[in-house]
Coordinates of C-alpha atoms in Angstrom, one line a residue:
M1 CA 0.0 0.0 0.0
A2 CA 2.8 2.4 -0.7
E3 CA 0.9 4.6 -3.0
K4 CA 1.2 8.4 -2.8
D5 CA -1.1 10.3 -0.5
F6 CA -2.5 7.1 1.0
F7 CA -4.0 9.2 3.8
S8 CA -5.8 12.5 3.2
Q9 CA -5.2 15.6 5.3
I10 CA -8.6 15.0 7.0
D11 CA -7.5 11.4 7.9
I12 CA -4.2 12.8 9.4
H13 CA -5.9 15.6 11.4
F14 CA -8.5 13.3 12.8
A15 CA -5.9 10.7 13.8
K16 CA -3.9 13.5 15.6
F17 CA -7.0 14.7 17.4
V18 CA -7.9 11.2 18.6
E19 CA -4.3 10.5 19.6
R20 CA -4.3 13.7 21.7
L21 CA -7.6 12.7 23.3
S22 CA -6.0 9.4 24.3
G23 CA -3.6 11.2 26.6
N24 CA -0.3 10.2 25.1
E25 CA 1.5 9.3 21.8
N26 CA 0.1 6.0 20.7
P27 CA 1.0 4.7 17.2
E28 CA -1.7 2.0 17.3
I29 CA -4.4 4.5 18.1
F30 CA -3.1 7.0 15.6
L31 CA -3.1 4.3 12.9
A32 CA -6.5 3.0 13.7
A33 CA -8.1 6.4 13.7
A34 CA -6.4 7.3 10.4
L35 CA -7.5 4.1 8.8
V36 CA -11.1 4.2 9.9
S37 CA -11.3 7.8 8.6
R38 CA -9.9 6.7 5.3
V39 CA -12.2 3.7 4.7
T40 CA -15.3 5.7 5.7
G41 CA -14.3 8.3 3.1
N42 CA -14.1 5.5 0.6
G43 CA -17.6 4.1 1.2
D44 CA -17.1 1.6 4.1
T45 CA -19.0 2.2 7.3
C46 CA -16.3 0.6 9.4
L47 CA -12.8 -0.8 9.4
D48 CA -12.4 -4.6 9.6
L49 CA -9.2 -5.0 11.5
A50 CA -8.6 -8.5 10.4
T51 CA -8.5 -7.5 6.7
V52 CA -5.7 -5.0 7.2
T53 CA -3.2 -6.8 9.4
E54 CA 0.1 -7.7 7.9
D55 CA -0.2 -4.8 5.4
R56 CA 2.5 -2.2 5.3
L57 CA 1.5 1.4 5.1
P58 CA 3.3 4.5 3.8
A59 CA 4.7 6.8 6.4
P60 CA 2.9 10.2 6.9
P61 CA 5.2 13.0 5.9
Y62 CA 6.1 13.9 9.5
K63 CA 7.1 10.3 10.4
R64 CA 10.6 9.0 9.7
E65 CA 9.9 5.3 9.3
Q66 CA 7.3 3.4 7.5
M67 CA 4.5 2.2 9.7
I68 CA 3.7 -1.5 10.1
L69 CA 0.4 -2.7 11.3
P70 CA 0.7 -4.6 14.6
P71 CA -0.5 -8.2 15.0
L72 CA -4.3 -8.4 15.3
D73 CA -4.4 -9.6 19.0
I74 CA -2.0 -6.9 20.1
W75 CA -3.8 -4.2 18.2
R76 CA -7.2 -5.3 19.5
D77 CA -5.8 -5.3 23.1
K78 CA -4.3 -1.8 22.7
L79 CA -7.6 -0.4 21.3
A80 CA -9.7 -2.1 24.0
K81 CA -7.7 -0.5 26.7
S82 CA -7.7 3.0 25.2
P83 CA -10.0 5.7 26.7
V84 CA -11.0 6.8 23.2
V85 CA -12.2 3.4 22.1
G86 CA -15.5 2.0 23.5
K87 CA -17.6 -1.1 23.2
P88 CA -21.0 -1.0 21.4
G89 CA -23.2 1.2 23.6
D90 CA -20.4 3.4 24.9
Y91 CA -20.1 7.0 23.9
R92 CA -16.5 7.2 22.6
P93 CA -14.9 8.6 19.4
L94 CA -14.2 5.1 18.2
I95 CA -16.3 1.9 18.7
L96 CA -14.8 -1.6 18.5
D97 CA -17.3 -4.5 18.2
K98 CA -16.9 -8.2 18.9
E99 CA -16.2 -8.9 15.2
D100 CA -13.1 -6.6 15.2
R101 CA -15.0 -3.9 13.3
L102 CA -13.9 -0.4 14.3
Y103 CA -16.3 2.4 13.7
L104 CA -16.4 6.2 13.9
Y105 CA -19.1 6.6 16.7
R106 CA -21.6 8.3 14.4
Y107 CA -21.5 5.5 11.9
W108 CA -21.9 2.9 14.6
I109 CA -25.0 4.7 15.9
Y110 CA -26.4 5.2 12.4
E111 CA -26.1 1.4 11.8
K112 CA -27.4 0.5 15.2
R113 CA -30.5 2.7 15.0
L114 CA -31.3 1.6 11.4
S115 CA -30.9 -2.1 12.2
D116 CA -33.0 -1.9 15.4
S117 CA -35.8 -0.1 13.6
I118 CA -35.9 -2.5 10.7
K119 CA -35.9 -5.5 13.0
N120 CA -38.7 -4.0 15.1
R121 CA -40.8 -3.3 12.0
T122 CA -40.3 -6.8 10.5
M123 CA -40.7 -8.9 13.7
E124 CA -44.5 -9.3 13.5
D125 CA -47.0 -9.1 10.8
V126 CA -49.6 -6.3 10.8
S127 CA -52.7 -7.6 12.7
E128 CA -55.5 -5.2 11.6
I129 CA -56.2 -6.6 8.1
N130 CA -59.5 -7.2 6.4
W131 CA -58.6 -10.5 4.9
I132 CA -61.8 -11.0 2.9
G133 CA -61.5 -7.5 1.4
L134 CA -57.7 -7.9 0.8
K135 CA -58.3 -11.2 -1.1
E136 CA -61.0 -9.5 -3.3
S137 CA -58.8 -6.5 -4.0
L138 CA -55.8 -8.7 -5.0
R139 CA -58.0 -10.7 -7.4
R140 CA -59.3 -7.5 -9.0
L141 CA -56.0 -5.6 -9.2
F142 CA -54.0 -8.5 -10.5
S143 CA -56.6 -10.5 -12.4
K144 CA -55.1 -9.8 -15.9
D145 CA -51.4 -10.0 -14.8
A146 CA -51.0 -13.7 -15.3
G147 CA -47.7 -14.8 -16.7
E148 CA -45.2 -17.7 -16.5
G149 CA -44.4 -18.9 -13.0
T150 CA -44.9 -16.9 -9.8
N151 CA -46.3 -13.4 -10.1
W152 CA -43.8 -11.6 -7.9
Q153 CA -45.7 -8.3 -8.2
T154 CA -48.6 -10.0 -6.4
V155 CA -46.2 -11.5 -3.8
A156 CA -44.7 -8.0 -3.3
S157 CA -48.1 -6.5 -2.7
V158 CA -49.1 -9.0 -0.1
T159 CA -45.8 -8.6 1.6
A160 CA -46.1 -4.8 1.7
V161 CA -49.6 -5.1 3.3
L162 CA -48.4 -7.6 6.0
K163 CA -45.2 -5.8 6.9
K164 CA -44.4 -2.3 8.3
F165 CA -41.1 -2.5 6.4
C166 CA -40.8 -3.9 2.9
V167 CA -38.2 -3.9 0.1
I168 CA -39.2 -4.3 -3.5
S169 CA -36.1 -4.8 -5.6
G170 CA -36.0 -5.3 -9.4
G171 CA -34.1 -4.4 -12.5
P172 CA -35.3 -1.9 -15.1
G173 CA -38.7 -2.4 -16.5
T174 CA -39.9 -5.0 -13.9
G175 CA -42.8 -2.9 -12.9
K176 CA -41.7 -1.6 -9.5
T177 CA -43.7 1.7 -9.7
F178 CA -46.8 0.0 -11.1
T179 CA -46.6 -2.5 -8.3
V180 CA -46.4 0.3 -5.7
A181 CA -49.4 2.0 -7.3
K182 CA -51.4 -1.2 -6.7
I183 CA -50.0 -1.5 -3.2
L184 CA -51.2 2.0 -2.4
A185 CA -54.7 1.1 -3.8
L186 CA -54.7 -1.9 -1.5
F187 CA -53.9 0.3 1.5
L188 CA -56.6 2.8 0.6
E189 CA -59.2 0.0 0.2
Q190 CA -58.2 -1.5 3.5
A191 CA -58.5 1.9 5.1
E192 CA -62.3 1.9 4.2
G193 CA -62.6 5.7 3.7
K194 CA -60.0 6.8 6.3
K195 CA -57.6 9.3 4.9
L196 CA -54.0 8.0 4.7
R197 CA -51.0 10.3 4.7
I198 CA -48.8 9.0 1.9
F199 CA -45.4 10.4 1.0
L200 CA -43.6 9.5 -2.3
S201 CA -39.9 10.3 -2.2
A202 CA -36.5 9.7 -3.9
P203 CA -32.9 10.7 -3.3
T204 CA -32.6 13.3 -6.1
G205 CA -34.9 15.8 -7.8
K206 CA -34.5 13.9 -11.1
A207 CA -35.5 10.6 -9.5
A208 CA -38.4 12.3 -7.8
A209 CA -39.6 13.7 -11.1
R210 CA -39.4 10.3 -12.7
L211 CA -41.3 8.7 -9.8
K212 CA -44.0 11.3 -10.2
E213 CA -44.3 10.7 -13.9
S214 CA -44.4 6.9 -13.5
M215 CA -47.0 7.2 -10.8
Q216 CA -49.2 9.4 -13.0
T217 CA -49.1 6.7 -15.7
A218 CA -49.5 3.8 -13.3
K219 CA -52.6 5.2 -11.6
Q220 CA -54.5 5.2 -14.9
T221 CA -54.1 1.5 -15.3
L222 CA -55.6 0.5 -11.9
R223 CA -58.8 -1.4 -11.7
C224 CA -60.3 0.6 -8.8
N225 CA -62.9 3.2 -8.2
E226 CA -62.2 6.9 -8.9
K227 CA -62.2 7.8 -5.2
I228 CA -59.3 5.4 -4.6
R229 CA -57.4 6.5 -7.7
S230 CA -57.6 10.2 -6.8
A231 CA -56.4 9.4 -3.3
I232 CA -53.1 8.0 -4.6
P233 CA -50.6 10.9 -4.6
E234 CA -48.6 11.9 -7.6
E235 CA -46.3 14.5 -6.1
A236 CA -42.9 13.1 -5.2
F237 CA -40.3 14.9 -3.0
T238 CA -36.6 14.6 -2.6
L239 CA -35.7 13.0 0.7
H240 CA -34.1 16.2 1.9
R241 CA -37.3 18.2 1.0
M242 CA -39.6 15.6 2.6
L243 CA -37.6 15.6 5.9
K244 CA -37.1 19.4 5.7
S245 CA -33.3 19.8 5.9
I246 CA -32.0 22.4 8.2
P247 CA -29.6 24.8 6.3
D248 CA -25.9 24.5 7.0
S249 CA -26.4 21.4 9.2
P250 CA -26.7 17.6 8.8
Y251 CA -30.0 17.6 10.7
F252 CA -33.6 17.6 9.6
H253 CA -36.8 19.2 10.9
Y254 CA -38.4 15.7 11.1
N255 CA -36.6 13.3 13.3
S256 CA -37.3 10.7 16.1
E257 CA -38.6 13.4 18.4
N258 CA -40.6 15.2 15.7
P259 CA -41.7 12.4 13.4
L260 CA -43.0 12.9 9.8
P261 CA -46.8 13.1 9.8
A262 CA -47.1 9.9 7.6
D263 CA -48.9 6.6 7.5
I264 CA -47.0 5.3 4.4
V265 CA -43.5 6.4 3.1
V266 CA -42.3 5.2 -0.3
I267 CA -38.6 5.6 -1.2
D268 CA -37.7 5.1 -4.9
E269 CA -34.1 4.5 -6.1
A270 CA -33.2 3.3 -2.6
S271 CA -29.8 2.0 -3.7
M272 CA -28.7 5.6 -3.9
V273 CA -29.4 6.3 -0.2
D274 CA -26.4 6.2 2.1
L275 CA -26.3 4.9 5.7
A276 CA -26.6 8.2 7.4
L277 CA -29.6 9.4 5.4
M278 CA -31.4 6.1 5.6
S279 CA -30.9 6.0 9.3
K280 CA -32.3 9.5 9.7
L281 CA -35.2 8.7 7.4
V282 CA -36.3 5.6 9.2
E283 CA -35.9 7.3 12.6
A284 CA -38.1 10.1 11.4
T285 CA -40.9 7.7 10.3
P286 CA -43.5 7.0 13.0
V287 CA -43.2 3.4 14.4
D288 CA -46.7 2.6 13.2
A289 CA -46.1 3.9 9.7
R290 CA -45.2 1.7 6.7
I291 CA -41.9 2.1 4.9
I292 CA -41.5 0.7 1.4
L293 CA -38.1 0.8 -0.3
I294 CA -38.0 0.5 -4.1
G295 CA -34.8 -0.1 -6.0
D296 CA -32.3 -2.3 -7.8
K297 CA -30.0 -4.1 -5.4
D298 CA -27.5 -4.8 -8.2
Q299 CA -27.0 -1.1 -9.1
L300 CA -24.2 1.2 -7.9
A301 CA -24.1 1.8 -4.1
S302 CA -24.5 5.3 -2.7
V303 CA -21.8 7.9 -3.2
D304 CA -21.4 8.3 0.6
A305 CA -20.7 5.5 3.1
G306 CA -22.8 2.4 3.1
S307 CA -24.3 -0.2 0.8
V308 CA -27.7 -0.1 2.6
L309 CA -30.0 -1.7 0.0
G310 CA -27.6 -4.5 -0.8
D311 CA -27.0 -5.2 2.9
I312 CA -30.7 -5.3 3.7
C313 CA -31.5 -7.6 0.7
N314 CA -28.6 -10.0 1.4
R315 CA -28.4 -11.5 -2.1
N316 CA -28.2 -15.1 -1.0
E317 CA -31.4 -14.9 1.0
I318 CA -33.8 -13.5 -1.6
H319 CA -37.2 -15.4 -1.7
R320 CA -36.3 -17.7 1.1
F321 CA -39.5 -17.0 2.9
S322 CA -40.7 -18.6 6.1
E323 CA -43.4 -21.4 5.9
K324 CA -45.9 -19.0 7.5
H325 CA -45.4 -16.3 4.9
C326 CA -45.7 -18.8 2.0
S327 CA -48.9 -20.1 3.5
I328 CA -50.5 -16.6 3.8
I329 CA -49.5 -15.8 0.2
K330 CA -50.9 -19.0 -1.2
E331 CA -54.2 -18.5 0.8
L332 CA -54.6 -14.9 -0.5
T333 CA -53.4 -15.2 -4.1
G334 CA -53.1 -18.9 -5.0
E335 CA -49.4 -18.3 -5.7
K336 CA -47.5 -21.4 -4.5
I337 CA -43.9 -20.6 -3.5
E338 CA -41.4 -23.3 -2.7
I339 CA -40.6 -23.1 1.0
S340 CA -37.0 -22.8 1.7
N341 CA -35.3 -25.7 3.6
C342 CA -32.3 -23.6 4.5
G343 CA -32.7 -24.1 8.2
S344 CA -32.7 -21.3 10.6
F345 CA -34.0 -17.8 9.9
P346 CA -33.4 -14.5 11.7
K347 CA -35.8 -14.0 14.6
N348 CA -36.9 -10.7 13.1
R349 CA -38.3 -12.5 10.0
I350 CA -36.6 -10.0 7.7
Q351 CA -36.5 -12.6 4.9
D352 CA -40.3 -12.3 4.7
A353 CA -40.0 -8.5 4.0
I354 CA -38.0 -8.6 0.8
V355 CA -39.3 -9.4 -2.7
E356 CA -37.5 -9.3 -6.0
L357 CA -39.4 -8.7 -9.2
K358 CA -37.9 -10.9 -11.9
Q359 CA -39.8 -10.4 -15.2
S360 CA -38.5 -7.4 -17.2
F361 CA -41.1 -5.9 -19.5
R362 CA -38.5 -3.5 -21.0
F363 CA -36.0 -6.2 -21.8
P364 CA -38.0 -9.3 -22.7
K365 CA -36.6 -12.8 -22.4
G366 CA -33.9 -13.2 -25.0
S367 CA -33.2 -9.5 -25.5
A368 CA -29.5 -8.7 -25.9
I369 CA -29.4 -5.9 -23.2
G370 CA -31.2 -8.2 -20.8
R371 CA -28.9 -11.1 -21.3
F372 CA -25.8 -9.0 -21.2
S373 CA -26.8 -7.2 -18.0
Q374 CA -27.6 -10.6 -16.4
A375 CA -24.2 -11.9 -17.3
V376 CA -22.6 -8.8 -15.8
K377 CA -24.6 -9.3 -12.6
N378 CA -23.5 -12.9 -12.4
G379 CA -19.9 -11.9 -12.9
D380 CA -19.7 -14.1 -16.1
A381 CA -17.1 -12.2 -18.2
D382 CA -16.8 -14.9 -20.8
R383 CA -20.6 -14.9 -21.4
A384 CA -20.8 -11.1 -21.5
I385 CA -17.9 -10.8 -24.1
E386 CA -19.5 -13.6 -26.2
L387 CA -22.8 -11.6 -26.3
L388 CA -21.0 -8.4 -27.3
Q389 CA -19.2 -10.2 -30.1
N390 CA -22.5 -11.6 -31.5
A391 CA -23.3 -9.6 -34.6
D392 CA -26.9 -10.7 -34.5
R393 CA -27.6 -8.6 -31.4
P394 CA -27.8 -5.0 -32.8
T395 CA -29.2 -3.5 -29.6
I396 CA -25.9 -3.8 -27.8
K397 CA -22.7 -3.2 -29.7
W398 CA -19.0 -3.0 -28.7
K399 CA -16.3 -0.8 -30.2
K400 CA -12.8 -1.6 -29.0
I401 CA -11.4 1.8 -28.0
R402 CA -7.9 1.4 -26.7
S403 CA -6.7 5.1 -26.5
P404 CA -8.1 8.6 -26.6
K405 CA -6.8 8.9 -30.2
D406 CA -9.1 6.0 -31.2
L407 CA -12.0 7.8 -29.7
H408 CA -11.8 11.0 -31.7
G409 CA -13.2 9.7 -35.0
A410 CA -16.0 7.8 -33.4
L411 CA -17.0 10.7 -31.2
G412 CA -17.3 13.0 -34.2
E413 CA -19.9 10.7 -35.9
V414 CA -21.9 10.3 -32.7
A415 CA -21.8 14.0 -31.8
V416 CA -23.3 15.1 -35.1
K417 CA -25.8 12.3 -35.3
H418 CA -27.3 12.9 -31.9
Y419 CA -26.4 16.4 -30.8
A420 CA -27.1 18.5 -34.0
K421 CA -30.9 18.5 -33.6
P422 CA -31.1 20.6 -30.4
F423 CA -29.2 23.4 -32.3
Q424 CA -31.7 23.2 -35.2
T425 CA -34.8 24.2 -33.1
D426 CA -35.9 27.2 -31.1
D427 CA -38.4 25.1 -29.1
P428 CA -36.9 24.4 -25.6
S429 CA -39.3 21.4 -25.0
L430 CA -38.1 19.8 -28.2
A431 CA -34.5 20.5 -27.4
L432 CA -34.9 18.9 -24.0
D433 CA -36.6 15.9 -25.6
Y434 CA -33.7 15.4 -28.0
F435 CA -31.2 15.4 -25.1
N436 CA -33.3 13.0 -23.1
R437 CA -33.2 10.5 -25.9
F438 CA -29.4 10.0 -26.0
K439 CA -26.6 10.3 -23.6
I440 CA -22.9 9.6 -23.4
L441 CA -22.0 8.0 -20.1
C442 CA -18.4 7.9 -18.7
A443 CA -17.0 5.8 -15.9
V444 CA -14.8 8.6 -14.6
K445 CA -14.9 12.4 -14.6
K446 CA -11.2 13.2 -15.1
G447 CA -8.7 12.0 -17.6
P448 CA -8.6 11.8 -21.4
L449 CA -11.7 9.5 -21.5
G450 CA -13.6 11.2 -18.7
V451 CA -16.6 13.4 -18.7
E452 CA -14.7 16.7 -18.7
A453 CA -12.5 15.8 -21.7
I454 CA -15.5 14.2 -23.7
N455 CA -17.6 17.3 -23.1
K456 CA -14.8 19.6 -24.4
S457 CA -14.2 17.4 -27.4
I458 CA -17.9 17.4 -28.4
E459 CA -18.1 21.2 -28.1
Q460 CA -15.1 21.5 -30.4
I461 CA -16.7 19.1 -32.9
L462 CA -20.1 20.9 -32.9
E463 CA -18.3 24.2 -33.2
R464 CA -16.2 22.9 -36.2
E465 CA -19.4 21.7 -37.9
G466 CA -21.1 25.1 -37.4
F467 CA -23.7 24.1 -34.8
I468 CA -22.1 26.2 -32.1
D469 CA -21.3 29.8 -32.9
A470 CA -17.5 30.1 -32.2
E471 CA -17.6 33.8 -31.4
T472 CA -20.5 33.5 -28.9
R473 CA -18.8 30.6 -27.2
A474 CA -15.5 32.4 -27.0
D475 CA -17.1 35.4 -25.2
N476 CA -19.6 33.6 -23.0
I477 CA -19.9 30.6 -20.7
Y478 CA -23.3 29.7 -22.1
Y479 CA -24.6 29.4 -25.6
K480 CA -27.8 28.3 -27.4
G481 CA -28.4 24.6 -27.4
Q482 CA -26.0 23.9 -24.5
P483 CA -27.2 21.0 -22.2
I484 CA -26.8 21.7 -18.6
L485 CA -26.5 19.4 -15.5
I486 CA -27.3 21.0 -12.1
T487 CA -24.8 20.0 -9.5
R488 CA -26.2 21.5 -6.3
N489 CA -29.8 21.7 -5.0
D490 CA -31.6 25.0 -5.4
Y491 CA -34.9 24.7 -3.5
N492 CA -35.9 28.3 -4.4
H493 CA -36.2 27.5 -8.1
D494 CA -37.1 23.7 -7.8
L495 CA -33.8 22.7 -9.3
F496 CA -31.9 19.8 -7.8
N497 CA -28.6 18.0 -8.1
G498 CA -28.8 15.8 -11.2
D499 CA -31.5 17.8 -13.0
M500 CA -31.1 18.5 -16.7
G501 CA -31.8 21.6 -18.7
V502 CA -30.9 23.4 -21.9
I503 CA -29.8 26.9 -22.7
M504 CA -32.2 28.5 -25.2
P505 CA -33.2 32.1 -26.3
V506 CA -36.4 33.5 -24.8
E507 CA -39.0 33.9 -27.5
G508 CA -39.5 37.6 -28.3
A509 CA -36.9 38.8 -25.9
Y510 CA -34.6 41.7 -26.7
D511 CA -31.2 40.7 -28.1
H512 CA -32.0 37.0 -28.0
E513 CA -31.7 36.7 -24.2
L514 CA -30.6 33.2 -23.1
N515 CA -32.3 31.3 -20.2
L516 CA -32.0 27.9 -18.8
F517 CA -35.1 25.9 -19.7
F518 CA -35.9 22.8 -17.6
P519 CA -38.9 20.4 -17.3
G520 CA -41.9 22.0 -15.5
T521 CA -43.7 20.5 -12.5
L522 CA -46.8 19.8 -14.5
S523 CA -46.1 20.1 -18.2
G524 CA -44.1 22.1 -20.6
T525 CA -41.0 23.9 -19.4
K526 CA -39.9 26.5 -16.8
R527 CA -37.1 29.0 -17.3
L528 CA -34.5 30.7 -15.2
P529 CA -32.2 33.7 -16.1
L530 CA -28.6 32.8 -16.4
Y531 CA -27.6 35.0 -13.5
Q532 CA -29.8 32.9 -11.1
L533 CA -28.4 29.5 -12.1
P534 CA -27.1 27.3 -9.3
P535 CA -23.7 25.5 -9.8
N536 CA -23.8 23.4 -13.0
E537 CA -21.8 21.8 -15.8
T538 CA -22.1 21.1 -19.5
A539 CA -23.7 17.7 -20.0
Y540 CA -23.2 16.1 -23.4
A541 CA -21.6 13.4 -21.3
M542 CA -22.1 12.6 -17.7
T543 CA -20.8 10.1 -15.2
V544 CA -22.7 6.8 -14.7
H545 CA -23.2 7.8 -11.0
K546 CA -25.0 11.0 -12.1
S547 CA -27.2 9.0 -14.6
Q548 CA -28.8 6.9 -11.8
G549 CA -32.5 7.5 -11.9
S550 CA -32.5 8.4 -15.6
E551 CA -33.4 6.6 -18.7
F552 CA -32.5 7.3 -22.4
D553 CA -33.4 5.6 -25.6
D554 CA -29.8 5.2 -26.6
V555 CA -26.6 5.2 -24.5
V556 CA -22.9 5.2 -25.3
L557 CA -20.7 4.1 -22.5
V558 CA -17.0 5.3 -22.6
L559 CA -14.6 3.3 -20.5
P560 CA -11.1 4.6 -19.6
D561 CA -7.9 3.1 -21.1
Q562 CA -6.6 2.3 -17.6
D563 CA -8.0 0.2 -14.8
F564 CA -9.3 1.9 -11.7
P565 CA -11.0 0.6 -8.5
V566 CA -14.3 2.4 -9.4
L567 CA -14.6 0.1 -12.5
T568 CA -17.0 -2.5 -11.2
R569 CA -19.7 -4.8 -12.4
E570 CA -22.2 -2.6 -10.6
L571 CA -21.1 0.4 -12.6
L572 CA -21.3 -1.5 -15.9
Y573 CA -24.7 -2.9 -15.0
T574 CA -26.0 0.5 -14.0
A575 CA -24.8 2.1 -17.3
V576 CA -26.2 -0.5 -19.6
T577 CA -29.6 -0.5 -17.9
R578 CA -30.0 3.3 -18.4
A579 CA -30.9 2.4 -22.1
R580 CA -34.4 1.7 -23.3
R581 CA -33.3 0.5 -26.8
N582 CA -29.6 0.5 -27.7
V583 CA -26.2 0.5 -26.0
L584 CA -22.8 1.1 -27.5
I585 CA -19.8 0.3 -25.3
W586 CA -16.5 1.9 -26.1
G587 CA -13.6 0.2 -24.3
S588 CA -11.0 -2.5 -24.4
E589 CA -11.6 -6.2 -23.6
P590 CA -9.2 -6.3 -20.6
I591 CA -11.0 -3.3 -19.0
L592 CA -14.4 -4.9 -19.5
R593 CA -13.2 -8.2 -18.1
N594 CA -11.8 -6.5 -15.0
M595 CA -15.0 -4.6 -14.5
I596 CA -17.2 -7.7 -14.6
S597 CA -14.8 -9.6 -12.2
R598 CA -14.7 -6.7 -9.7
K599 CA -17.7 -6.5 -7.3
I600 CA -18.3 -3.6 -4.9
E601 CA -17.6 -4.9 -1.4
R602 CA -18.2 -2.4 1.2
T603 CA -17.4 -3.2 4.8
S604 CA -20.3 -2.8 7.3
G605 CA -22.0 -4.6 10.1
L606 CA -25.6 -3.9 8.9
R607 CA -26.0 -7.3 7.1
D608 CA -24.8 -9.2 10.2
A609 CA -27.1 -7.1 12.4
L610 CA -30.1 -7.9 10.3
W611 CA -29.4 -11.5 9.2
K612 CA -27.5 -13.2 12.1

């Protein structure tokens, strides 16, 4: 581990602070504090001491000799005796549990509160259920949804009614939002006229807007009376807006002492929610309220620490329901589910609260994108490469780009084909529609094959071809037809991190005044003067992380020419499944194979807390 800048300045300052608190110079404490700070910044919620013993570390600049990690038993003993390290339940800067996991206190408490809340909510089934009414509602809402094998949408709906906490996972096009619409109809019919306080939410403004759009469509397909249909909300909030974030602080107006006035809380794109936010969300939800998480457990984990949805789902335990749960589902729906014979189950019965939707309506059986994404999920690089090399599968193609030089010619063709049209219209709605049909996704932001370089190259190509006015671009940051990605929330103007807009002239305005046009809350577009824009960047290309919660007709994925730890199967799967129709992958075979072989493994204690 002798790489440059192994520890950040924050890691070093934190380690010095903790060492001073301990009362004397203590290299074992210093090293532990620096390491736990480092791994938390990289996405883990704790440091597994057993995985780092025997490794050598680079010396911080003020140390003369290289530091060597002590043997595990000695390190554990030193930490246990330190006044700055506590056991679970203590209030100390660092917490060491029985599994040799070392936490920053705040992440231990986040994990503890979240796991306790989930276990309490899944321990027992909801008792106040109108079984006759529920059976009739299920028959009516799902009567035309017959298909091959188990109807997992029906199973998910029963599970959501029975449990105060439920997870519905599924890939793109598996009908997650449509299932939730039916679940909400079930709740409302069970309420028998009582008003239910229902909140729809998502991590980003873009995801919230898509949830709203999907819910509007899904409601119209329901076989229920108009009173029930109209009671299902359409408005979706970002999590921060729903919980009412307090400016310049990590806290929210709604919390355990002042809970959200809700009976049902639905969270879409749950894979994007980090440990801290999920813990605060669950704490702010009343103990008698329902929580429904929707997401894809195989997508990228959150940017900040934690892999919450993946830990909750515990991939190896999906659909291993208890005998009791299988019996209830069969009685209500006729769906016969094979009872697992795996032996013991967690006492909290969390296995009965998680359902995965398996049938994709966007990528039907045999589709190239569906088969490729499945191979990626399974870590089967040989199968994935074989599918890419099959010329009979035009919906997913592969161009072997080995260097930035190889990219230039290919980029010119793509830029003119897909990005010329927004410059040929004066209609902002039409320009937005063009940009929402196609997107270049990059695995990294920096470097010759990253977002910044690709955006710059496309601007140069469009300028050379006469679509961008060279003089205007030379004198101004913004120009007509420029796609914009918002990078910071602006609640005053309903613009959120990840939102897309386009720079266009205002019709009839003096001197062709430019504004940012972005999708309106109901229909059409809204506009904002350039001087009021929140932080943003040009967005012909965007990172795969930023694309989460979005869909495009066609996607080009650009992979770097060097291997990086961020290149994982989850990133590849997320990128490919942003496309509705076609995917073109630009990258070398070694990079692709490395990605498919590398799985995100974030260290945490949440999975053990829920499943052991």
